[in-house]
């Protein structure tokens, strides 16, 4: 039996790292590691979970949020650097903001005195000569995408081989599945391992929960855990001898369901539903279409599919009605979670420019419907008798923990960026919450757009929260995982339907003594049922991990190898299908259409791939199909290009992307494929990402572009 949590000997799956070390050196490494633990101040449960990693086995460390996984990883990295010739440690994270956090807060304080460290993300200049950066530093902390790009880019200054790395640490490693970039990196590893290619790095994964992968039975949960182990070529280890110490260090918060009765009357929501019914009747739904209950995620999924069908069938009426129905459904979801006025404003914002850009009878009907009902909707939204009772319950939940004389810190989790902006506005304008001394701000993921935050804004918000300038973070899921956020005594989940991994990570944010974890929900609502289901799945995850840890070495090794071979075959089949799909059409045989008005605006042959990431239109005639908007402002600058202005369809105003100025010579429209449709010989279709288009996109050539656009210079 695998009582030692799948510890692998050097000849087996867990010890694929081999740099020519002898047994004597290996023994010295273990002895030195044990004697050095005290000065690093690992807790006993941490010492237990790193033992196998110190023996150079591939392992996944499973510890709860706040259990000190990263500290354990730093310790393993330190011992690895001390005992491994030509050691090279690489730490992979799955979010940009975690690069600097891991570098500044964890690795540099302990390793910076004796070793060279560098942090690299897509926003760092170092990514452009990543190969050289890896050669010149002992520890590299980067996003997984940076490493994957380097593995597949053959330019000398950018290329990296897995054999260049001796220890690969993968943070939040439960994301190593399906088509994630973590799994793309590990797919390179697994293929080399199955071919017997060496050396390969030692793997150290870190996770608070691998989850069950959607499985509801022990058998399926075990299968998911084994798949994660297979993808990472690693055993999964947890504390067995120091569970009580771990529970003391990471206490579970007191959980409460703060339940509210369903509102007796909802004239605002009822009016929205009657308007949706009018749209249903106007669009004359196809007989085979059955839309589920409006005001649900299922209804949203139905109308998304309906819009795609409208585009495919050249039925603009169907497509546009579906788009507008999605907005009404969003308003119903907001009405169920936030204030009625928040729901009304979401519709008002959507329709603000729609009348100006209307191009046919369908547009005039849809815009007219909203305008005719606008006054009535406003009247209902302002009537406090019908306000959402969940907001009152949320207020009382916050007031139980916050008061002017009590130091509290809390995180309020909600689903969307829009909802957390509305919740901040509510908190700041609520007299009772302000009297209680609540100082709130929102925290969202980084990106471009008014509802996103820049990395600097994220860092400022977290620093203010840590220092006490803020005491309530209103956050999307970005604060659940990885971010270095101080201990809280209150975590509230509001209007959320998530999986067991997200629930565990959110709960793990409430680590202060006597902390509270609150679920504010409607009586009989789906949130409560999902929360209870997630509790069961969390327990199931633990049982599944225990089952995997009980497997014999031979059984585990056989199963992992079998899963790895299956994965390699499946990837090859998927790749061949992708190639076949791309070769089905020539680029010239595909036309690009505006997704809103269906006007043909470009040929597939006009599209070129710039720097392996930007899909640009090089045809100068394309300019007559779009109009230029406001200047795009990005947080960082780029070596070869800078953003220009937004572009939109000259016929219907549909957003298409923005112009980019490349090498100060070329002004190129950088297009969003999700806002275009594709007319192919097989029919019309839509895709979300450029990688899924049914033709091959050629690389951009600046020389060819200049010859075509400035012919006089080449005579």
XYZ file of C-alpha atoms in Angstrom:
715
model
C 0.000 0.000 0.000
C 1.060 3.535 -0.687
C 1.047 4.573 2.961
C 3.731 7.177 2.266
C 1.430 9.159 -0.047
C 2.925 7.872 -3.301
C 6.567 8.659 -2.584
C 8.414 7.571 -5.720
C 11.923 6.128 -5.862
C 14.477 7.600 -8.260
C 13.688 5.064 -10.954
C 9.966 5.766 -10.878
C 7.512 8.376 -12.047
C 8.127 10.836 -9.226
C 11.875 11.093 -9.726
C 12.326 12.054 -13.347
C 14.781 14.804 -12.428
C 18.327 13.609 -13.020
C 21.330 15.873 -13.180
C 24.022 13.259 -12.599
C 24.076 13.464 -8.801
C 25.440 10.569 -6.744
C 23.732 8.905 -3.794
C 26.114 10.464 -1.264
C 25.139 13.965 -2.378
C 21.470 13.027 -2.177
C 21.935 11.846 1.425
C 23.735 15.082 2.313
C 20.875 17.025 0.840
C 18.330 15.311 3.075
C 20.431 15.707 6.214
C 21.098 19.375 5.524
C 17.436 19.942 4.756
C 16.298 18.551 8.088
C 18.832 20.485 10.127
C 17.930 23.736 8.361
C 14.197 23.557 9.031
C 14.287 25.371 12.360
C 15.885 28.559 11.049
C 13.277 28.727 8.267
C 10.483 28.246 10.799
C 8.344 25.728 8.995
C 5.511 24.317 11.044
C 5.486 20.587 11.653
C 2.682 19.927 9.183
C 4.672 21.864 6.552
C 7.772 19.786 7.301
C 5.678 16.679 6.748
C 4.326 17.748 3.347
C 7.733 18.800 1.977
C 9.564 15.577 2.929
C 8.991 13.865 -0.404
C 9.760 16.990 -2.392
C 13.113 17.143 -0.557
C 13.742 13.609 -1.820
C 13.296 15.036 -5.339
C 9.958 13.375 -5.937
C 7.261 15.037 -8.002
C 4.506 16.012 -5.552
C 1.393 18.130 -5.230
C 1.148 19.788 -1.813
C -2.482 19.926 -0.683
C -3.004 22.451 2.117
C -5.947 24.798 2.777
C -5.898 28.520 1.969
C -3.708 30.125 4.641
C -1.888 26.865 5.373
C 1.451 28.144 4.054
C 1.819 26.289 0.745
C 3.968 29.026 -0.778
C 6.231 29.160 2.292
C 6.720 25.385 1.980
C 7.560 25.822 -1.724
C 10.142 28.525 -0.928
C 11.763 26.132 1.525
C 11.942 23.348 -1.079
C 13.390 25.839 -3.605
C 16.030 26.957 -1.075
C 17.190 23.403 -0.356
C 17.112 22.563 -4.062
C 19.336 25.546 -4.888
C 21.766 24.643 -2.104
C 22.214 21.034 -3.195
C 21.738 20.904 -6.957
C 24.523 21.663 -9.456
C 23.459 24.293 -12.026
C 20.083 24.585 -10.308
C 17.368 26.534 -12.067
C 14.055 27.102 -10.256
C 11.002 28.331 -12.135
C 7.772 29.322 -10.388
C 4.622 29.411 -12.528
C 1.502 31.393 -11.609
C -1.788 31.662 -13.458
C -2.482 35.386 -12.928
C -0.288 38.377 -13.745
C -0.686 40.080 -10.366
C 0.704 36.998 -8.580
C 4.097 37.326 -10.301
C 5.263 40.354 -8.320
C 3.482 39.181 -5.183
C 5.351 35.855 -5.087
C 8.617 37.563 -5.989
C 8.392 40.412 -3.452
C 6.556 38.753 -0.556
C 7.761 35.148 -0.601
C 10.793 34.214 -2.684
C 12.988 37.323 -2.645
C 12.981 37.807 1.174
C 14.306 34.248 1.687
C 16.392 33.685 -1.440
C 17.363 37.165 -2.645
C 20.504 37.387 -0.498
C 22.206 34.343 -2.019
C 20.571 33.922 -5.434
C 19.483 35.984 -8.442
C 15.721 36.251 -8.893
C 13.606 37.808 -11.625
C 9.857 38.334 -12.067
C 8.517 38.180 -15.648
C 4.987 38.645 -16.961
C 3.391 39.730 -20.226
C 3.801 43.268 -18.933
C 7.599 42.882 -18.465
C 10.182 43.760 -21.082
C 12.151 40.647 -20.045
C 9.653 38.447 -21.859
C 11.160 39.588 -25.171
C 14.484 37.899 -24.311
C 13.181 35.289 -21.894
C 15.720 32.628 -22.892
C 18.556 34.871 -21.827
C 16.741 35.837 -18.616
C 16.415 32.165 -17.667
C 20.085 31.510 -18.367
C 21.180 34.499 -16.268
C 19.041 33.926 -13.138
C 18.716 31.227 -10.483
C 14.990 31.714 -9.830
C 12.431 32.869 -12.395
C 8.852 33.696 -11.386
C 6.515 34.088 -14.342
C 3.075 33.457 -15.751
C 2.653 30.030 -17.317
C 1.977 31.622 -20.709
C 5.471 33.138 -20.734
C 7.073 29.723 -20.268
C 4.813 28.050 -22.838
C 5.629 30.757 -25.398
C 9.336 30.209 -24.719
C 9.020 26.427 -25.132
C 7.426 26.865 -28.567
C 9.446 29.881 -29.808
C 12.713 28.798 -31.437
C 14.414 32.222 -31.439
C 17.629 31.882 -29.435
C 16.954 34.811 -27.094
C 13.400 33.663 -26.406
C 13.649 29.854 -26.402
C 13.729 27.722 -23.264
C 13.912 23.931 -22.949
C 12.372 22.048 -20.042
C 15.826 20.559 -19.518
C 17.065 24.078 -18.643
C 14.893 23.936 -15.502
C 15.677 21.717 -12.507
C 12.666 22.541 -10.276
C 9.291 23.663 -11.650
C 6.863 25.002 -9.036
C 3.242 25.335 -10.189
C 0.991 27.537 -8.059
C -2.777 26.829 -7.938
C -1.997 23.644 -9.828
C -5.615 22.401 -9.836
C -5.879 24.474 -13.032
C -3.664 21.892 -14.798
C -6.449 20.362 -16.858
C -8.092 20.445 -20.289
C -6.687 23.238 -22.500
C -5.292 25.446 -19.712
C -1.809 26.853 -20.284
C -0.575 24.908 -17.231
C -1.653 21.730 -18.970
C -0.046 22.818 -22.240
C 3.273 23.208 -20.419
C 2.865 19.860 -18.675
C 1.856 18.192 -21.954
C 5.341 19.059 -23.263
C 6.776 17.496 -20.102
C 4.680 14.322 -20.254
C 5.487 13.663 -23.915
C 9.215 13.955 -23.213
C 8.874 11.740 -20.156
C 7.038 8.988 -22.088
C 9.762 9.089 -24.761
C 12.404 8.661 -22.049
C 13.966 12.084 -22.695
C 16.051 13.437 -19.794
C 16.799 15.514 -17.861
C 13.408 16.869 -16.867
C 12.626 19.197 -13.959
C 11.290 18.074 -10.620
C 7.632 19.135 -10.296
C 6.131 20.739 -7.194
C 2.416 21.584 -7.397
C 0.511 23.686 -4.853
C -3.259 23.635 -4.321
C -5.891 24.299 -1.680
C -8.229 21.882 -3.444
C -8.071 19.839 -6.637
C -11.886 19.602 -6.546
C -13.917 16.750 -8.009
C -13.991 17.985 -11.615
C -17.787 17.998 -11.595
C -17.953 14.425 -10.301
C -20.681 13.682 -7.747
C -19.584 10.143 -6.860
C -16.455 8.919 -5.124
C -15.412 6.963 -8.213
C -15.564 10.048 -10.446
C -13.879 12.242 -7.848
C -11.026 9.702 -7.566
C -10.778 9.726 -11.355
C -10.455 13.513 -11.377
C -7.750 13.555 -8.690
C -5.849 10.866 -10.590
C -6.139 12.928 -13.768
C -4.649 15.981 -12.020
C -1.847 13.763 -10.659
C -1.313 12.375 -14.158
C -1.232 15.828 -15.763
C 1.358 16.957 -13.215
C 3.189 13.601 -13.178
C 3.014 13.849 -9.399
C 1.795 12.245 -6.198
C -0.502 14.252 -3.918
C 0.619 14.765 -0.321
C -1.115 16.172 2.736
C -0.488 16.166 6.457
C -1.426 12.972 8.293
C 0.399 13.359 11.598
C -0.237 17.036 12.331
C -3.872 17.573 11.365
C -4.689 19.176 14.733
C -1.847 21.708 14.333
C -3.104 22.569 10.849
C -6.657 23.081 12.129
C -5.325 25.329 14.881
C -3.284 27.377 12.383
C -6.116 27.577 9.838
C -9.376 27.610 11.815
C -12.615 27.252 9.901
C -14.914 30.281 10.202
C -18.367 30.010 11.732
C -20.714 29.507 8.789
C -24.178 31.008 8.686
C -26.956 31.054 6.137
C -28.553 34.481 6.349
C -31.857 33.698 4.693
C -34.461 36.172 3.516
C -38.046 35.539 2.439
C -38.927 36.024 -1.212
C -40.401 39.465 -1.891
C -44.173 39.322 -2.024
C -44.500 41.689 -4.966
C -42.083 42.488 -7.764
C -43.851 44.796 -10.238
C -40.511 45.893 -11.754
C -39.480 42.300 -12.518
C -42.989 41.422 -13.717
C -42.941 44.367 -16.125
C -39.577 43.277 -17.544
C -40.973 39.771 -18.115
C -44.026 41.163 -19.943
C -41.699 43.145 -22.239
C -39.672 39.989 -22.896
C -42.894 38.194 -23.811
C -43.639 40.927 -26.377
C -40.211 40.322 -27.931
C -40.887 36.561 -27.999
C -44.094 37.193 -29.916
C -42.478 39.697 -32.300
C -39.588 37.394 -33.192
C -41.894 34.439 -33.954
C -39.745 31.811 -32.233
C -38.932 28.746 -34.383
C -41.060 25.756 -33.285
C -38.011 23.732 -32.231
C -36.816 26.454 -29.812
C -37.844 26.116 -26.181
C -36.546 28.915 -23.972
C -36.240 28.108 -20.288
C -37.414 30.304 -17.405
C -36.389 33.938 -17.843
C -34.271 35.486 -15.103
C -31.976 32.437 -14.944
C -28.514 31.482 -16.213
C -30.197 28.759 -18.289
C -32.276 31.341 -20.154
C -29.099 33.325 -20.843
C -27.474 30.218 -22.335
C -30.559 29.681 -24.527
C -30.573 33.195 -26.008
C -26.798 33.096 -26.616
C -27.362 29.994 -28.775
C -30.364 31.686 -30.404
C -28.275 34.726 -31.413
C -25.659 32.427 -32.969
C -28.407 30.639 -34.877
C -29.744 33.963 -36.155
C -26.304 34.898 -37.472
C -25.812 31.485 -39.117
C -29.232 31.617 -40.786
C -28.858 35.241 -41.959
C -31.865 36.047 -39.746
C -31.069 39.439 -38.259
C -34.468 39.695 -36.564
C -33.773 36.515 -34.582
C -30.186 37.509 -33.760
C -31.033 41.025 -32.581
C -34.050 39.983 -30.530
C -31.886 37.361 -28.812
C -29.241 39.990 -28.003
C -31.823 42.305 -26.465
C -33.474 39.461 -24.544
C -30.092 38.732 -22.974
C -29.969 42.335 -21.702
C -33.444 42.024 -20.198
C -32.441 38.744 -18.595
C -29.347 40.446 -17.149
C -31.637 43.111 -15.691
C -33.782 40.402 -14.070
C -30.681 38.784 -12.560
C -29.536 42.177 -11.235
C -33.027 42.837 -9.865
C -32.820 39.526 -8.007
C -29.450 40.407 -6.440
C -29.133 44.193 -6.251
C -31.354 47.266 -6.275
C -34.141 47.746 -8.804
C -32.480 50.980 -9.917
C -29.251 49.060 -10.685
C -31.268 46.783 -12.972
C -32.978 49.738 -14.640
C -29.668 51.551 -15.217
C -28.145 48.465 -16.854
C -30.922 48.586 -19.475
C -30.746 52.361 -19.811
C -26.991 52.129 -20.463
C -27.538 49.455 -23.123
C -30.176 51.502 -24.977
C -28.529 54.917 -24.670
C -27.136 54.957 -28.233
C -29.323 52.298 -29.819
C -31.791 54.712 -31.417
C -28.999 56.578 -33.225
C -27.557 53.323 -34.636
C -30.870 51.646 -35.592
C -30.777 50.382 -39.183
C -34.036 48.463 -39.747
C -37.513 47.714 -38.414
C -36.257 45.220 -35.865
C -34.040 47.866 -34.255
C -36.854 50.431 -34.224
C -39.252 47.940 -32.589
C -36.759 46.957 -29.869
C -35.667 50.525 -29.097
C -39.278 51.722 -29.222
C -40.373 49.021 -26.779
C -37.877 50.225 -24.205
C -38.664 53.906 -24.748
C -42.414 53.303 -24.419
C -41.925 51.498 -21.081
C -39.071 53.590 -19.720
C -41.194 55.864 -17.489
C -43.110 52.921 -16.027
C -39.897 51.015 -15.282
C -38.379 54.080 -13.580
C -41.506 54.500 -11.440
C -41.334 50.899 -10.194
C -37.551 51.064 -9.667
C -37.933 54.115 -7.382
C -40.739 52.601 -5.272
C -39.062 51.489 -2.014
C -42.010 49.223 -1.134
C -40.782 46.701 -3.687
C -37.039 46.923 -2.999
C -34.981 43.726 -2.956
C -35.131 42.292 0.626
C -31.711 40.663 0.121
C -30.138 44.122 0.348
C -31.653 44.615 3.797
C -30.329 41.243 4.933
C -26.886 42.075 3.539
C -26.964 45.356 5.467
C -27.793 43.621 8.777
C -25.093 40.967 8.149
C -22.462 43.671 7.689
C -23.677 45.652 10.712
C -23.277 42.590 12.948
C -19.514 42.678 12.313
C -18.822 46.369 11.770
C -19.199 49.192 14.265
C -17.220 52.370 14.973
C -15.565 50.823 18.056
C -14.720 47.390 16.568
C -11.835 46.727 14.197
C -13.180 44.454 11.497
C -12.008 43.446 8.052
C -14.254 41.776 5.534
C -14.619 40.670 1.915
C -17.957 40.756 0.120
C -17.883 38.405 -2.886
C -20.275 38.912 -5.770
C -20.424 37.474 -9.259
C -19.845 40.198 -11.833
C -17.787 43.358 -12.187
C -21.022 45.255 -12.730
C -22.510 43.961 -9.463
C -19.511 44.922 -7.331
C -19.579 48.472 -8.736
C -23.276 48.668 -7.788
C -22.591 47.243 -4.314
C -19.859 49.813 -3.681
C -22.255 52.589 -4.650
C -24.853 51.108 -2.267
C -22.391 50.890 0.641
C -21.133 54.442 0.160
C -24.688 55.823 0.054
C -26.053 53.747 2.956
C -26.154 55.905 6.111
C -26.205 52.964 8.535
C -23.159 51.325 6.936
C -21.275 54.618 6.849
C -22.118 55.263 10.514
C -20.694 51.812 11.307
C -17.358 52.976 9.919
C -17.321 50.844 6.776
C -14.710 52.061 4.286
C -15.232 50.069 1.098
C -13.743 49.741 -2.341
C -13.991 47.146 -5.093
C -11.398 44.684 -6.362
C -11.671 43.190 -9.850
C -9.422 41.388 -12.281
C -6.979 43.382 -14.359
C -7.730 44.250 -17.957
C -8.871 47.046 -20.262
C -12.250 48.699 -19.915
C -14.144 50.777 -17.389
C -15.125 47.833 -15.162
C -11.587 46.389 -14.947
C -8.702 47.543 -12.756
C -5.097 48.140 -13.703
C -2.456 46.166 -11.802
C -1.387 49.336 -9.992
C -4.975 49.999 -8.929
C -5.234 46.428 -7.628
C -2.018 46.807 -5.639
C -3.138 50.152 -4.191
C -6.495 48.730 -3.108
C -4.937 45.695 -1.410
C -2.323 47.888 0.309
C -5.059 50.217 1.601
C -6.979 47.186 2.876
C -3.882 45.820 4.607
C -3.068 49.175 6.211
C -6.643 49.777 7.375
C -7.556 52.696 5.114
C -10.185 50.290 3.763
C -11.938 47.623 5.839
C -14.300 46.084 3.287
C -13.310 44.715 -0.111
C -16.148 44.148 -2.556
C -14.691 41.630 -4.947
C -15.208 39.265 -7.818
C -13.507 35.858 -7.705
C -10.087 37.545 -8.147
C -9.750 37.743 -4.331
C -10.597 34.059 -3.810
C -7.358 32.665 -5.126
C -3.725 33.510 -4.533
C -3.839 37.207 -3.676
C -1.967 38.204 -0.523
C -4.905 39.592 1.419
C -4.717 39.973 5.202
C -6.817 37.910 7.584
C -10.510 38.791 7.640
C -13.133 38.214 10.302
C -16.001 38.308 7.807
C -16.499 36.778 4.376
C -19.879 37.232 2.692
C -20.913 35.396 -0.455
C -23.713 37.271 -2.149
C -25.630 36.108 -5.204
C -23.049 33.464 -6.113
C -23.311 30.053 -7.742
C -19.783 28.619 -7.905
C -17.990 25.300 -7.498
C -16.483 23.734 -4.388
C -12.965 25.027 -5.131
C -14.089 28.676 -5.218
C -16.196 28.165 -2.100
C -13.273 26.688 -0.152
C -10.936 29.454 -1.243
C -13.426 32.190 -0.333
C -14.043 30.565 3.049
C -10.278 30.398 3.587
C -10.121 34.198 3.487
C -11.874 34.332 6.889
C -8.876 33.325 8.995
C -9.085 35.707 11.935
C -10.140 34.319 15.330
C -13.932 33.856 15.653
C -14.448 34.845 12.020
C -17.751 34.463 10.194
C -18.566 33.098 6.745
C -22.007 34.240 5.622
C -24.160 33.162 2.698
C -26.873 35.760 2.078
C -29.598 34.118 0.042
C -33.304 33.864 -0.597
C -35.302 31.118 1.106
C -35.444 28.103 -1.184
C -33.006 29.795 -3.559
C -30.364 28.036 -5.597
C -27.458 29.636 -3.707
C -28.247 27.682 -0.531
C -28.574 24.410 -2.421
C -25.310 25.050 -4.263
C -23.536 25.882 -0.999
C -24.720 22.625 0.575
C -23.725 20.710 -2.558
C -20.268 22.281 -2.416
C -19.889 21.230 1.227
C -20.581 17.656 0.129
C -18.130 17.971 -2.777
C -15.443 19.366 -0.461
C -15.839 16.316 1.749
C -15.849 14.100 -1.347
C -12.577 15.673 -2.509
C -10.927 14.717 0.787
C -12.186 11.133 0.498
C -10.989 10.911 -3.112
C -7.509 12.140 -2.190
C -7.368 9.614 0.658
C -8.303 6.817 -1.780
C -5.569 7.891 -4.193
C -3.046 8.036 -1.352
C -3.976 4.493 -0.318
C -3.231 3.012 -3.758
C -0.200 0.767 -4.062
C 2.832 2.203 -5.823
C 2.420 -0.225 -8.700
C -1.304 0.498 -9.120
C -0.828 4.273 -8.956
C 2.129 4.226 -11.349
C 0.248 2.030 -13.839
C -2.867 4.210 -13.726
C -0.923 7.470 -14.109
C 1.058 6.169 -17.082
C -2.136 4.883 -18.707
C -3.828 8.290 -18.303
C -0.762 10.064 -19.702
C -0.661 7.854 -22.787
C -4.396 8.417 -23.344
C -3.904 12.190 -23.032
C -1.094 12.192 -25.615
C -3.255 10.250 -28.094
C -6.265 12.539 -27.500
C -4.122 15.631 -28.031
C -2.753 14.265 -31.304
C -6.256 13.486 -32.559
C -7.503 16.949 -31.549
C -4.511 18.586 -33.245
C -5.045 16.646 -36.495
C -8.722 17.664 -36.488
C -7.736 21.280 -35.970
C -5.292 21.100 -38.893
C -7.953 19.440 -41.039
C -10.447 22.193 -40.124
C -7.925 24.902 -40.996
C -7.156 23.308 -44.369
C -10.824 22.955 -45.260
C -10.901 26.496 -46.652
C -8.392 28.846 -48.187
C -8.328 32.264 -46.550
C -9.572 33.833 -49.802
C -12.693 31.613 -49.694
C -13.828 33.056 -46.354
C -15.566 36.407 -46.001
C -15.744 38.396 -42.758
C -19.093 40.019 -41.961
C -20.119 42.510 -39.303
C -21.884 40.427 -36.678
C -24.547 43.099 -36.169
C -25.597 44.196 -39.679
C -24.207 41.187 -41.640
C -22.454 43.458 -44.114
C -19.449 41.801 -45.825
C -16.381 43.837 -44.909
C -13.228 41.776 -45.538
C -11.721 38.621 -46.975
C -9.926 36.049 -44.858
C -6.852 36.690 -46.996
C -6.771 40.294 -45.683
C -6.032 39.008 -42.170
C -2.431 38.491 -41.024
C -0.977 37.358 -37.706
C 1.322 39.975 -36.185
C 3.916 38.972 -33.548
C 2.027 35.721 -32.997
C -0.781 37.486 -31.117
C -2.485 40.302 -33.076
C -4.852 39.569 -35.982
C -4.752 42.600 -38.249
C -6.325 43.582 -41.566
C -3.656 44.677 -44.077
C -6.013 45.646 -46.909
C -6.022 49.477 -47.233
C -9.579 49.329 -48.660
C -10.836 48.040 -45.313
C -10.681 51.604 -43.968
C -13.856 52.553 -45.822
C -15.819 49.971 -43.795
C -15.115 51.440 -40.368
C -15.135 54.705 -38.482
C -12.613 55.792 -35.885
C -13.546 56.507 -32.267
C -11.675 57.499 -29.120
C -7.991 56.917 -28.378
C -7.279 53.595 -26.630
C -5.216 53.956 -23.458
C -3.319 50.923 -22.104
C -1.506 50.726 -18.765
C 1.822 49.720 -20.265
C 3.864 50.515 -23.359
C 5.171 48.093 -25.993
C 8.438 47.941 -27.871
C 7.110 47.697 -31.445
C 3.606 49.117 -31.330
C 1.205 51.489 -29.623
C -2.605 51.569 -29.589
C -4.499 53.980 -31.825
C -8.248 54.656 -31.775
C -11.230 52.346 -31.430
C -12.915 51.255 -34.653
C -16.536 50.370 -35.350
C -18.703 49.404 -38.299
C -19.456 52.461 -40.434
C -22.930 51.053 -41.164
C -24.203 50.009 -37.721
C -21.558 51.156 -35.182
C -20.665 47.629 -33.990
C -17.362 47.633 -32.080
C -14.632 45.840 -34.073
C -11.473 46.535 -32.071
C -8.853 49.267 -32.452
C -6.103 50.534 -34.728
C -2.492 49.828 -33.765
C 0.572 51.748 -34.919
C 3.291 49.211 -35.724
C 6.955 50.279 -35.841
C 5.780 53.853 -36.512
C 5.087 52.790 -40.117
C 1.918 50.724 -40.338
C -1.542 51.693 -39.060
C -3.300 48.335 -38.710
C -6.869 47.507 -37.597
C -6.585 44.909 -34.796
C -9.872 42.994 -34.982
C -12.114 41.223 -32.448
C -13.296 38.056 -34.160
C -16.149 37.614 -31.654
C -17.752 40.735 -33.150
C -17.552 39.410 -36.707
C -19.166 36.492 -38.536
C -17.529 34.156 -41.067
C -19.076 33.251 -44.415
C -17.493 29.995 -45.588
C -18.306 27.618 -48.462
C -19.880 25.359 -45.810
C -22.113 28.149 -44.479
C -22.004 31.015 -42.020
C -20.499 30.569 -38.569
C -19.157 32.457 -35.552
C -16.164 31.847 -33.292
C -15.064 33.386 -29.993
C -11.324 33.280 -30.649
C -9.120 33.647 -33.704
C -7.508 30.259 -33.084
C -10.853 28.661 -34.007
C -11.307 30.233 -37.460
C -11.672 27.611 -40.250
C -8.712 28.827 -42.318
C -4.988 29.378 -41.904
C -3.884 32.931 -41.138
C -0.489 33.840 -42.594
C 2.141 35.780 -40.652
C 2.380 39.521 -41.155
C 5.318 40.776 -43.237
C 6.254 44.417 -42.796
C 8.214 44.358 -46.072
C 5.188 43.103 -48.040
C 2.930 45.609 -46.301
C 5.225 48.498 -47.245
C 5.507 47.302 -50.856
C 1.684 47.125 -51.141
C 0.966 50.409 -49.364
C 3.955 52.531 -50.421
C 4.734 51.268 -53.970
C 6.443 54.533 -54.988
C 9.229 53.857 -52.499
C 10.102 50.563 -54.203
C 10.149 51.639 -57.870
